[in-house]
C-alpha positions as protocol buffer text, in pm:
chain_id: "A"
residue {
  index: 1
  type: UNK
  ca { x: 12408 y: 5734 z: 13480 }
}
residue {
  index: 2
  type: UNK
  ca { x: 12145 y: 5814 z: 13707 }
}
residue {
  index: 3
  type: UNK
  ca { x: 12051 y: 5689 z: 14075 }
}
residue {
  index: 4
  type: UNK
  ca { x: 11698 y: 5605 z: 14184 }
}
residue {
  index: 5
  type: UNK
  ca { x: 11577 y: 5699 z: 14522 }
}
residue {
  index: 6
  type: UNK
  ca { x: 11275 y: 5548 z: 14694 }
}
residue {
  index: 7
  type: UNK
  ca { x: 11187 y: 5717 z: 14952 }
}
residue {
  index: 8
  type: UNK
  ca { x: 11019 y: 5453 z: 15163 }
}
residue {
  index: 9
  type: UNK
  ca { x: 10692 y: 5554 z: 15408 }
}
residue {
  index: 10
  type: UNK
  ca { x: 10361 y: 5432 z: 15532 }
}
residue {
  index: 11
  type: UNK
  ca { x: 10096 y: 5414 z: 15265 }
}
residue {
  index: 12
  type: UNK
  ca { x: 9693 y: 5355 z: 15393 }
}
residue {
  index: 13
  type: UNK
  ca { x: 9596 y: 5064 z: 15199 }
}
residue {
  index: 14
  type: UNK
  ca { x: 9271 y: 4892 z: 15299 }
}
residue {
  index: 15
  type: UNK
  ca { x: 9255 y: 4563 z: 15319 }
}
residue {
  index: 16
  type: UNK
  ca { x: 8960 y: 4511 z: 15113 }
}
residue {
  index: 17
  type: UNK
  ca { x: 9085 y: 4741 z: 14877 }
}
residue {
  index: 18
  type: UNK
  ca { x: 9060 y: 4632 z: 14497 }
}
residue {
  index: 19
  type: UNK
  ca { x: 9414 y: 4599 z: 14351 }
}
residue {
  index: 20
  type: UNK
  ca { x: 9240 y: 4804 z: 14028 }
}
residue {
  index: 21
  type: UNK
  ca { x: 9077 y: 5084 z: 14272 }
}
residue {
  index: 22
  type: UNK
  ca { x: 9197 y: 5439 z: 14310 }
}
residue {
  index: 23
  type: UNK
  ca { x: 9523 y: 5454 z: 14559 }
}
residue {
  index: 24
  type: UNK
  ca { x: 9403 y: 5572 z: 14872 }
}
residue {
  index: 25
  type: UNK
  ca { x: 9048 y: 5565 z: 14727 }
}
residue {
  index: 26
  type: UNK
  ca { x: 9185 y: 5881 z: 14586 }
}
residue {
  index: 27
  type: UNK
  ca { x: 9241 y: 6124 z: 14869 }
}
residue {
  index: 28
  type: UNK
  ca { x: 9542 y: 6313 z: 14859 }
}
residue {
  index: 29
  type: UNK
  ca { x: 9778 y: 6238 z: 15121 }
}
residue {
  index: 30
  type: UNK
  ca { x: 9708 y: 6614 z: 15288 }
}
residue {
  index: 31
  type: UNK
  ca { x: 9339 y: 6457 z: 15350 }
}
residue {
  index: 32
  type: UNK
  ca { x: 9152 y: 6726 z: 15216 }
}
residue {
  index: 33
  type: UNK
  ca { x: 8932 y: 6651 z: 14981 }
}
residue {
  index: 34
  type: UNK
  ca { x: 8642 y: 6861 z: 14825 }
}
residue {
  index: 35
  type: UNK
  ca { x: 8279 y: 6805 z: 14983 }
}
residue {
  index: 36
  type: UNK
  ca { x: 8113 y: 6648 z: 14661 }
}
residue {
  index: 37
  type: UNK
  ca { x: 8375 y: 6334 z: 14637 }
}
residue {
  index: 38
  type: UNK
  ca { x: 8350 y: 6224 z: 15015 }
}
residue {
  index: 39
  type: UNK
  ca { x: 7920 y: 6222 z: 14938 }
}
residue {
  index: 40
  type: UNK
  ca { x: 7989 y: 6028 z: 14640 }
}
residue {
  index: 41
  type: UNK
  ca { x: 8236 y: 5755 z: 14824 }
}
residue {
  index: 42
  type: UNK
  ca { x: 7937 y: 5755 z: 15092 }
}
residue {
  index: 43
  type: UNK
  ca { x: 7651 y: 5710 z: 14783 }
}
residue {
  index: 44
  type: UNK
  ca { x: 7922 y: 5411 z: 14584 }
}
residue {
  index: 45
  type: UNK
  ca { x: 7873 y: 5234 z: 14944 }
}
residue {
  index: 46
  type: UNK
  ca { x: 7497 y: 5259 z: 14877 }
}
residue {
  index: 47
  type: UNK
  ca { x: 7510 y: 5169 z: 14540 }
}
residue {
  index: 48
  type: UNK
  ca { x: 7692 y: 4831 z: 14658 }
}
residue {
  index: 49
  type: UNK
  ca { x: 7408 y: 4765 z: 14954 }
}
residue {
  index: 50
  type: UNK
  ca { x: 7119 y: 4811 z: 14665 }
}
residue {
  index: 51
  type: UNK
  ca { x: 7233 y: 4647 z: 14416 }
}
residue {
  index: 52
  type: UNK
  ca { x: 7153 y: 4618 z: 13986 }
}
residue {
  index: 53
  type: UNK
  ca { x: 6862 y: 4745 z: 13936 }
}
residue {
  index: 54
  type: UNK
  ca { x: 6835 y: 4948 z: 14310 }
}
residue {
  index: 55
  type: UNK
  ca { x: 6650 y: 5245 z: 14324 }
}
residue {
  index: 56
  type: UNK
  ca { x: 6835 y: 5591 z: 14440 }
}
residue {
  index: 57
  type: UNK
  ca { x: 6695 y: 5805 z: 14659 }
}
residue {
  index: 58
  type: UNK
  ca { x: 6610 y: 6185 z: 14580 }
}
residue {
  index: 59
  type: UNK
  ca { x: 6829 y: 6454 z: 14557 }
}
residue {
  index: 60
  type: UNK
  ca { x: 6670 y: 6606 z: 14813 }
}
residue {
  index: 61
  type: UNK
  ca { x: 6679 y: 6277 z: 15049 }
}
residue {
  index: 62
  type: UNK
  ca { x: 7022 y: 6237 z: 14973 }
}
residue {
  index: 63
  type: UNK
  ca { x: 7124 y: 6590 z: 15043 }
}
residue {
  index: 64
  type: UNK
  ca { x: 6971 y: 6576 z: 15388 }
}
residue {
  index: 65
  type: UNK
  ca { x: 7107 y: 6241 z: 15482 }
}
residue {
  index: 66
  type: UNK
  ca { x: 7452 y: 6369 z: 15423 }
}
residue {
  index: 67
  type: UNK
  ca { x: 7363 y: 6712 z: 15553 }
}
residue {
  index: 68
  type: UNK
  ca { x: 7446 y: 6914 z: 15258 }
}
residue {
  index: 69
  type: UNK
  ca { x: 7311 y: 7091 z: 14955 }
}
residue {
  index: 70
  type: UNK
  ca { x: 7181 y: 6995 z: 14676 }
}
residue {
  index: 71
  type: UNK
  ca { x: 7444 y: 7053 z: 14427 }
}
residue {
  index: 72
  type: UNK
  ca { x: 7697 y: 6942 z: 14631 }
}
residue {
  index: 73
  type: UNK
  ca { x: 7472 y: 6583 z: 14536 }
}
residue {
  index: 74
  type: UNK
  ca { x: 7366 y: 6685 z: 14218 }
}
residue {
  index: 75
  type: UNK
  ca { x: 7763 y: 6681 z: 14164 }
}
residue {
  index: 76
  type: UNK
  ca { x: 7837 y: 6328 z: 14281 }
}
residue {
  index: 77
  type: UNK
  ca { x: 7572 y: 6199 z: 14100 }
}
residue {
  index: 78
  type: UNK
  ca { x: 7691 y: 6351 z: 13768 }
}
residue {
  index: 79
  type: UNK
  ca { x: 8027 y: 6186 z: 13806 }
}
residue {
  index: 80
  type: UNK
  ca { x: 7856 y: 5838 z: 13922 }
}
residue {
  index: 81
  type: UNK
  ca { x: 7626 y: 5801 z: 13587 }
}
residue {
  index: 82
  type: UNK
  ca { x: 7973 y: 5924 z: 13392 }
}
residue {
  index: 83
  type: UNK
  ca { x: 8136 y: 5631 z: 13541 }
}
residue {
  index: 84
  type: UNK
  ca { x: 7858 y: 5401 z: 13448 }
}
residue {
  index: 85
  type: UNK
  ca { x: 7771 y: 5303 z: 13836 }
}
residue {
  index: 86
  type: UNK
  ca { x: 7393 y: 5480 z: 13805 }
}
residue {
  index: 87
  type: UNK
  ca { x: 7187 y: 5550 z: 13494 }
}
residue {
  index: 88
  type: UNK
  ca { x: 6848 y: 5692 z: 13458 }
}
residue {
  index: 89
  type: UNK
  ca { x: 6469 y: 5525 z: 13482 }
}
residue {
  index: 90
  type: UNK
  ca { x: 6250 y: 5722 z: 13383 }
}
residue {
  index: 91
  type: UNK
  ca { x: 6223 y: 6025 z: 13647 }
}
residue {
  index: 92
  type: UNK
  ca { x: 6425 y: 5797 z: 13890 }
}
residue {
  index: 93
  type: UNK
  ca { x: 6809 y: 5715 z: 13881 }
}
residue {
  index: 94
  type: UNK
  ca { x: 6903 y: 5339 z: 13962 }
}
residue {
  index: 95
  type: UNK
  ca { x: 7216 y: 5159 z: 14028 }
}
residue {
  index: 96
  type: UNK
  ca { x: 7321 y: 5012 z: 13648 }
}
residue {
  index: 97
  type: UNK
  ca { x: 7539 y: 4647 z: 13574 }
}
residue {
  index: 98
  type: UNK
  ca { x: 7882 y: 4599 z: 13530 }
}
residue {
  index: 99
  type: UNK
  ca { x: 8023 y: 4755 z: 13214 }
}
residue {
  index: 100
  type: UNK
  ca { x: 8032 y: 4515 z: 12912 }
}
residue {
  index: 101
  type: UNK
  ca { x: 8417 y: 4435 z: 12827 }
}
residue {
  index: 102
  type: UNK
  ca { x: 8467 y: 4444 z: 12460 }
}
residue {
  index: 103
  type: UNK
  ca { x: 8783 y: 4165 z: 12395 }
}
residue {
  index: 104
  type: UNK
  ca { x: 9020 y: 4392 z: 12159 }
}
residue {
  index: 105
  type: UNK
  ca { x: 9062 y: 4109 z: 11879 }
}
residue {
  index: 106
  type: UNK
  ca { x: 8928 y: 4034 z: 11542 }
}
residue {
  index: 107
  type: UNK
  ca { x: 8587 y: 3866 z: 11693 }
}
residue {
  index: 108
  type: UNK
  ca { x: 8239 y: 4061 z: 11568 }
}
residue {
  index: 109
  type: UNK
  ca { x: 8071 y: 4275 z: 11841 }
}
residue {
  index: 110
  type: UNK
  ca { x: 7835 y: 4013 z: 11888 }
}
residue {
  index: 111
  type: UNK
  ca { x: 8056 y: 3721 z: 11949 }
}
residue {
  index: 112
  type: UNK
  ca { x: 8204 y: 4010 z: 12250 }
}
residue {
  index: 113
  type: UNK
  ca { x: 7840 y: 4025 z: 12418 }
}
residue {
  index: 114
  type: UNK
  ca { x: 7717 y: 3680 z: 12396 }
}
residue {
  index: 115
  type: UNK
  ca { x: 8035 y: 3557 z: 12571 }
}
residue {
  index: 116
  type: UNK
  ca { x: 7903 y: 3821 z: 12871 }
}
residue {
  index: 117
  type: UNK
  ca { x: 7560 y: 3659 z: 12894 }
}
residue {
  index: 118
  type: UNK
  ca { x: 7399 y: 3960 z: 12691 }
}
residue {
  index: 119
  type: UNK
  ca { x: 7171 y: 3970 z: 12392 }
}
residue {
  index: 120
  type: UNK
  ca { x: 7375 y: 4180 z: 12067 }
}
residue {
  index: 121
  type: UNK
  ca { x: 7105 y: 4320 z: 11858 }
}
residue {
  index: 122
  type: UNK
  ca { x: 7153 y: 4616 z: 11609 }
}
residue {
  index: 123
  type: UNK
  ca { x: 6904 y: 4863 z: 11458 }
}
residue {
  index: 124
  type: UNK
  ca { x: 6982 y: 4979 z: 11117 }
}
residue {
  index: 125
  type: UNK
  ca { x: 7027 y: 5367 z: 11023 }
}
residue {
  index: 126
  type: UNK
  ca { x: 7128 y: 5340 z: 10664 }
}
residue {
  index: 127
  type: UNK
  ca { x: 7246 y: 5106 z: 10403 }
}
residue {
  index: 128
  type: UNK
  ca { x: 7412 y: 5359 z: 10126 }
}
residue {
  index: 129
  type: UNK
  ca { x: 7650 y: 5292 z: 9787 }
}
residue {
  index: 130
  type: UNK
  ca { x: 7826 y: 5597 z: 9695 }
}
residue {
  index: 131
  type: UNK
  ca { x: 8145 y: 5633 z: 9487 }
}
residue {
  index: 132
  type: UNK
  ca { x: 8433 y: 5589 z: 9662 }
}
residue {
  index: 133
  type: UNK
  ca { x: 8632 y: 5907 z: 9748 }
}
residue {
  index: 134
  type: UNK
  ca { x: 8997 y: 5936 z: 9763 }
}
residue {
  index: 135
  type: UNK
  ca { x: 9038 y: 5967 z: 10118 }
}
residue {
  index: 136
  type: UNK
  ca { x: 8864 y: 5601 z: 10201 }
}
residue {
  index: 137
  type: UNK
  ca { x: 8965 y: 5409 z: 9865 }
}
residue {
  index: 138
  type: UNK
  ca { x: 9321 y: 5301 z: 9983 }
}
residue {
  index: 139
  type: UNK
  ca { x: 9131 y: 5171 z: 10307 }
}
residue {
  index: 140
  type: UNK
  ca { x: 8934 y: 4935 z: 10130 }
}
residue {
  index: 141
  type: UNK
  ca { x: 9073 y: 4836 z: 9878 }
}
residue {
  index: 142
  type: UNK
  ca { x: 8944 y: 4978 z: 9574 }
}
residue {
  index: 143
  type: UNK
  ca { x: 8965 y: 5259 z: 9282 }
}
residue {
  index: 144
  type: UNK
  ca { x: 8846 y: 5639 z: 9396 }
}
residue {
  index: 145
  type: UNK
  ca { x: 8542 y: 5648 z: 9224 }
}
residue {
  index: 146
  type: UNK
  ca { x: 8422 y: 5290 z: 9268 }
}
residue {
  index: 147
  type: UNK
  ca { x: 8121 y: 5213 z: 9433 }
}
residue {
  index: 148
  type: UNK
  ca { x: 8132 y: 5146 z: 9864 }
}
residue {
  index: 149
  type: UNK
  ca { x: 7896 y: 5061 z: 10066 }
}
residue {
  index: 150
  type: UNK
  ca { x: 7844 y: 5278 z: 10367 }
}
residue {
  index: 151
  type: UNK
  ca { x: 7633 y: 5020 z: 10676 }
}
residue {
  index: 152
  type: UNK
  ca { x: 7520 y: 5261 z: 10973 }
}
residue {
  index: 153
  type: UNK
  ca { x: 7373 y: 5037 z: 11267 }
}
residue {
  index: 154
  type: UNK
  ca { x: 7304 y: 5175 z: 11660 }
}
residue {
  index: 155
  type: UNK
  ca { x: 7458 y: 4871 z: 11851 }
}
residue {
  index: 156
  type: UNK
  ca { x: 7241 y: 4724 z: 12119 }
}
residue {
  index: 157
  type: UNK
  ca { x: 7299 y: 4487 z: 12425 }
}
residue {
  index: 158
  type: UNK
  ca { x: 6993 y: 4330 z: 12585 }
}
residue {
  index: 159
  type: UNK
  ca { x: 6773 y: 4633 z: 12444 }
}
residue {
  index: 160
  type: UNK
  ca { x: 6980 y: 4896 z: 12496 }
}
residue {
  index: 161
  type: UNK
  ca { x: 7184 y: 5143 z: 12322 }
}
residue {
  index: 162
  type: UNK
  ca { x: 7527 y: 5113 z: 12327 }
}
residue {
  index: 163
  type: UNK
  ca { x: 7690 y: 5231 z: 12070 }
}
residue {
  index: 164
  type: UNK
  ca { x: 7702 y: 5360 z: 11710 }
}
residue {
  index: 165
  type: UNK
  ca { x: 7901 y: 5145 z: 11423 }
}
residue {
  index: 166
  type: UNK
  ca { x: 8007 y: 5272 z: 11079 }
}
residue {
  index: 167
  type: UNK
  ca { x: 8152 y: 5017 z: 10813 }
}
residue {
  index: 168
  type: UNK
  ca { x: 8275 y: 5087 z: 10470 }
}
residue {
  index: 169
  type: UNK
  ca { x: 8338 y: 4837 z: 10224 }
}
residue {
  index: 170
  type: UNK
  ca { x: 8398 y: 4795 z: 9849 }
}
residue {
  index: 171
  type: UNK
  ca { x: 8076 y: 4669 z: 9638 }
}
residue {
  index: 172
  type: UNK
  ca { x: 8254 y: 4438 z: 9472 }
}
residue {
  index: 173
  type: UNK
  ca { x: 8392 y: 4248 z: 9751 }
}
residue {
  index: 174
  type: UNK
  ca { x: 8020 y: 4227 z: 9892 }
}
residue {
  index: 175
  type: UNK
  ca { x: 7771 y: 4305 z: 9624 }
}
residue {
  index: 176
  type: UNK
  ca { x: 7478 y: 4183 z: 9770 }
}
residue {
  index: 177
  type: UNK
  ca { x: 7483 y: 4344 z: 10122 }
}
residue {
  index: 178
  type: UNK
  ca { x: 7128 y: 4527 z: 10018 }
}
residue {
  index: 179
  type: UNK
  ca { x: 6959 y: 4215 z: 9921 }
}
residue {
  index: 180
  type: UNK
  ca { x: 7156 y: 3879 z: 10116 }
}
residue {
  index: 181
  type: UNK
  ca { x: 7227 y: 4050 z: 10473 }
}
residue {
  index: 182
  type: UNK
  ca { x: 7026 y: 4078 z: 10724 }
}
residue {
  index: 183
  type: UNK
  ca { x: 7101 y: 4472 z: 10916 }
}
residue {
  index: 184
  type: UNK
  ca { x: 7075 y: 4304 z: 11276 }
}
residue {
  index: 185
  type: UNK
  ca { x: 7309 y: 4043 z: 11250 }
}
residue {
  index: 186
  type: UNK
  ca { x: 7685 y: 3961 z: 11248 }
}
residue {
  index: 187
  type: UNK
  ca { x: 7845 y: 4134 z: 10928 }
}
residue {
  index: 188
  type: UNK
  ca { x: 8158 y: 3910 z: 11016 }
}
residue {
  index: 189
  type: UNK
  ca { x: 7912 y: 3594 z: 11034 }
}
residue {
  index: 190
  type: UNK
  ca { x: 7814 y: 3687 z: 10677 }
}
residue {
  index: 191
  type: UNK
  ca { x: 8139 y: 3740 z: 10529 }
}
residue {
  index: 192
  type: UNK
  ca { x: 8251 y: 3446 z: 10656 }
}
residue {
  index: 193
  type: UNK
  ca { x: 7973 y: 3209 z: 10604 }
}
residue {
  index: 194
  type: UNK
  ca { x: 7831 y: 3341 z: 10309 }
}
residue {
  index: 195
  type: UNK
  ca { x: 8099 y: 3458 z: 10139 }
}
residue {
  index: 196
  type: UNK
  ca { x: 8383 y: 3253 z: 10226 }
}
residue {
  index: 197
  type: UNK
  ca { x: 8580 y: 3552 z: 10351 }
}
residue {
  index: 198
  type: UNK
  ca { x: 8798 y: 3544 z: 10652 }
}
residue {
  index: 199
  type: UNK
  ca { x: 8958 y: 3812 z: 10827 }
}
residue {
  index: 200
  type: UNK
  ca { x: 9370 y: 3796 z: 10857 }
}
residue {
  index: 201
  type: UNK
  ca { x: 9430 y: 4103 z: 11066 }
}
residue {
  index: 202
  type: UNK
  ca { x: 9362 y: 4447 z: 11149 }
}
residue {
  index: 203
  type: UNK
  ca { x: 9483 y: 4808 z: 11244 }
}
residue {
  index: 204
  type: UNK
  ca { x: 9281 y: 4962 z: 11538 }
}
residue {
  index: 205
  type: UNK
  ca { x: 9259 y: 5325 z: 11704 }
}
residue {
  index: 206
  type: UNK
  ca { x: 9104 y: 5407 z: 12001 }
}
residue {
  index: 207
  type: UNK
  ca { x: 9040 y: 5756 z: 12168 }
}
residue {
  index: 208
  type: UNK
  ca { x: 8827 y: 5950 z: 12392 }
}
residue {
  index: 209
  type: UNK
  ca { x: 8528 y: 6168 z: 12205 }
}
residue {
  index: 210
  type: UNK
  ca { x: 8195 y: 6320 z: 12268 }
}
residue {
  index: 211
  type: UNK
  ca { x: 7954 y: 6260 z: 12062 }
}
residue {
  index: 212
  type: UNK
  ca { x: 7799 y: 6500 z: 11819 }
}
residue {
  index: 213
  type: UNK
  ca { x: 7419 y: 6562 z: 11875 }
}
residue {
  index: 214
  type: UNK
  ca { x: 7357 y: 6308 z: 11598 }
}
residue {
  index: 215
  type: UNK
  ca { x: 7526 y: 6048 z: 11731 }
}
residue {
  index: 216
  type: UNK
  ca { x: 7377 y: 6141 z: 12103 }
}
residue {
  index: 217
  type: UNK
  ca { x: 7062 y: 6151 z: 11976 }
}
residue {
  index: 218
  type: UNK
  ca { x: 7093 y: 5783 z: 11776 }
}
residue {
  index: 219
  type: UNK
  ca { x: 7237 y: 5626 z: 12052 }
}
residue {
  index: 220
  type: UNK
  ca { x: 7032 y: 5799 z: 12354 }
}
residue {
  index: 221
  type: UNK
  ca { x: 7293 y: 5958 z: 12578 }
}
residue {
  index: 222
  type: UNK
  ca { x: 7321 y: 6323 z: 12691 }
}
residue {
  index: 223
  type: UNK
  ca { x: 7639 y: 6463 z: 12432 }
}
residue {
  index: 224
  type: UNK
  ca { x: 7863 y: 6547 z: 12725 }
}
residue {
  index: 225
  type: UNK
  ca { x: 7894 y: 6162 z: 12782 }
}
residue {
  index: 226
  type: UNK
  ca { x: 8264 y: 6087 z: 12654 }
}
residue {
  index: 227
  type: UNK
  ca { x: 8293 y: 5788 z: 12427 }
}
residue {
  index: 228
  type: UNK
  ca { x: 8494 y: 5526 z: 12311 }
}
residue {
  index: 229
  type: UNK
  ca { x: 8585 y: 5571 z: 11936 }
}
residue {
  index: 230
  type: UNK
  ca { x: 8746 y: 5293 z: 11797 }
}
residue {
  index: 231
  type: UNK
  ca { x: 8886 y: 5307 z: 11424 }
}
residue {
  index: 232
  type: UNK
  ca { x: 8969 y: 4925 z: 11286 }
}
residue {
  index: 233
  type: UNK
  ca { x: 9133 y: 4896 z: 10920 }
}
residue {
  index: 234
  type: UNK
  ca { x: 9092 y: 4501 z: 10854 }
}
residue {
  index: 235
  type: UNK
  ca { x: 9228 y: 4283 z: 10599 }
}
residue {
  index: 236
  type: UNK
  ca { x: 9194 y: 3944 z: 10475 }
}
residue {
  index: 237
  type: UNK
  ca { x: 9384 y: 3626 z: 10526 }
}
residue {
  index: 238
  type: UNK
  ca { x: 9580 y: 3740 z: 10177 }
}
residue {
  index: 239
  type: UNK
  ca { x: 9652 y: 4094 z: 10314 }
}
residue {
  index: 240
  type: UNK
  ca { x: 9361 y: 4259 z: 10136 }
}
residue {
  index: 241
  type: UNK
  ca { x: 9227 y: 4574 z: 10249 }
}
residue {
  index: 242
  type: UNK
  ca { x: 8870 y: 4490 z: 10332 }
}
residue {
  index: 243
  type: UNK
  ca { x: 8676 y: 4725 z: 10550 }
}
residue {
  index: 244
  type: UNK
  ca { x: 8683 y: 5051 z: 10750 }
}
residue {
  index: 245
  type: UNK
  ca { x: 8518 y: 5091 z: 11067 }
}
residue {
  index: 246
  type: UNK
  ca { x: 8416 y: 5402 z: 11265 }
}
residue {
  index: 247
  type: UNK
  ca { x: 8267 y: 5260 z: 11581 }
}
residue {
  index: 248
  type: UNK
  ca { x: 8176 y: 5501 z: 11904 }
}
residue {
  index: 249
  type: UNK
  ca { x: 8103 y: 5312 z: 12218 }
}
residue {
  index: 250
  type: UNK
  ca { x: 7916 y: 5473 z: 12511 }
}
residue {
  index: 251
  type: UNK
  ca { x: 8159 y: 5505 z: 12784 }
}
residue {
  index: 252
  type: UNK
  ca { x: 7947 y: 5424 z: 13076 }
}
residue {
  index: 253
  type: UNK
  ca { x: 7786 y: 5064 z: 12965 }
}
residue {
  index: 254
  type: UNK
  ca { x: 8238 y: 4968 z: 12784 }
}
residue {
  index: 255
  type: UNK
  ca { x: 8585 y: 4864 z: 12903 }
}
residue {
  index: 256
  type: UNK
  ca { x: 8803 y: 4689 z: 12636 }
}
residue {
  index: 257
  type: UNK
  ca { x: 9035 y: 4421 z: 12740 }
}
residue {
  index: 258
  type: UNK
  ca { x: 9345 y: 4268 z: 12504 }
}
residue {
  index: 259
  type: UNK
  ca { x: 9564 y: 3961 z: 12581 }
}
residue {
  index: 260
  type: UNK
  ca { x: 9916 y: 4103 z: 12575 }
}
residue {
  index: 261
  type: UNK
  ca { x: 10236 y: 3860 z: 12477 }
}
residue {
  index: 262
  type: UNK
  ca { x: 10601 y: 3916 z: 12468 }
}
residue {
  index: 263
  type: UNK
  ca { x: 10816 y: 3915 z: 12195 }
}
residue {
  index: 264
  type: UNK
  ca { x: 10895 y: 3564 z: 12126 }
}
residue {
  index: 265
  type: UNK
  ca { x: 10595 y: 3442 z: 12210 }
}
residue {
  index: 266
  type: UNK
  ca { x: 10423 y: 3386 z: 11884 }
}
């Protein structure tokens, strides 16, 4: 049996603080902070005065604004594109829109970005059949040595990269996906509607990556930007193994969101 002691005392919370934003605005409670964050809480400010779209100053205006060096902006900078509040434009940096939230549920990528008011689009990489190795076969569903298909597509949201998607699924549960589907649409959509397939449920994984210069260099990002890398193992309505996807999202441009219920609940 143990006894839990708050120790009560005065916290600074703004008033127009977001209930979601940093405690404090994340300066420790000794005040010090180093010289790079307190430029880049000044710089979020003007990223909220210019709005989507806004064009930063220099590096060098921005240094002598603040009255300090270079790298000391350089540094803020780095950690506001990381955080998906700036990205680049050509030689200039401007401010970039809110993140896209990806709805952790059985609904296709697309059906995720049209509900945010954006325009899903994929380009294809590669359309492959191979025979199935052992390692993948119990994942979808087949015989090691049957044929797979492997469907790489970059993921794109009004134009723009955003990701990198990897599917694997038995030829003989699709054996037209060279010929009947068309690469830049909904692979659920075609399951569904043109093979009377339905998905049931699904295992999913997600963790923290960088990308490897492949990916970087498919999906446009510098490889020190972390990722999103979501694994999903989907079945069908009878419990079928069906698919296996290897999906990285760019970690500046997603947030995932999921509808939580308690047991009991249904």
């Amino acid at each position: 049996m143990f006894t839990r002691v708050c120790h009560h005392r005065a916290v600074d919370y703004p008033n127009d603080q977001a209930p979601g934003a940093p405690i404090r605005s994340g300066i420790p409670e000794h005040g010090r902070i180093p010289k790079y964050y307190a430029v880049k809480a000044r710089i979020a400010v003007l990223l909220d005065e210019l709005g989507e779209g806004g064009l930063l100053p220099t590096e060098r205006e921005l240094a002598q604004l603040h009255e300090v060096s270079r790298e000391t902006v350089r540094q803020a900078l780095r950690e506001l594109l990381l955080e998906g509040r700036l990205r680049r434009q050509g030689r200039g940096t401007v401010v970039a829109g809110p993140k896209l939230e990806q709805p952790l549920s059985l609904a296709s990528y697309t059906e995720g970005v049209r509900g945010q008011g954006r325009r899903p689009g994929r380009t294809l990489i590669g359309l492959d059949r191979f025979p199935c190795p052992e390692a993948l076969a119990a994942e979808v569903g087949v015989e090691r040595g049957e044929p797979v298909w492997h469907l790489e597509r970059v993921l794109l949201a009004d134009d723009e990269r955003v990701g990198l998607e990897s599917t694997y699924v038995g030829v003989a549960r699709v054996p037209d996906l060279d010929t009947a589907f068309d690469p830049d649409s909904s692979f659920y959509a075609y399951l569904r509607d043109a093979l009377g397939i339905a998905f049931g449920d699904a295992d999913e994984r997600i963790e923290t990556v960088l990308a490897t210069p492949r990916e970087a260099l498919l999906i446009g990002t510098p490889p020190a930007l972390p990722m999103l890398l979501i694994h999903r193992l989907s079945r069908d309505t009878d419990g079928r193994p069906l698919e296996r996807v290897r999906t990285l999202f760019r970690g500046d441009r997603f947030s995932f969101s999921a509808h939580l219920r308690g047991e009991g609940q249904g």
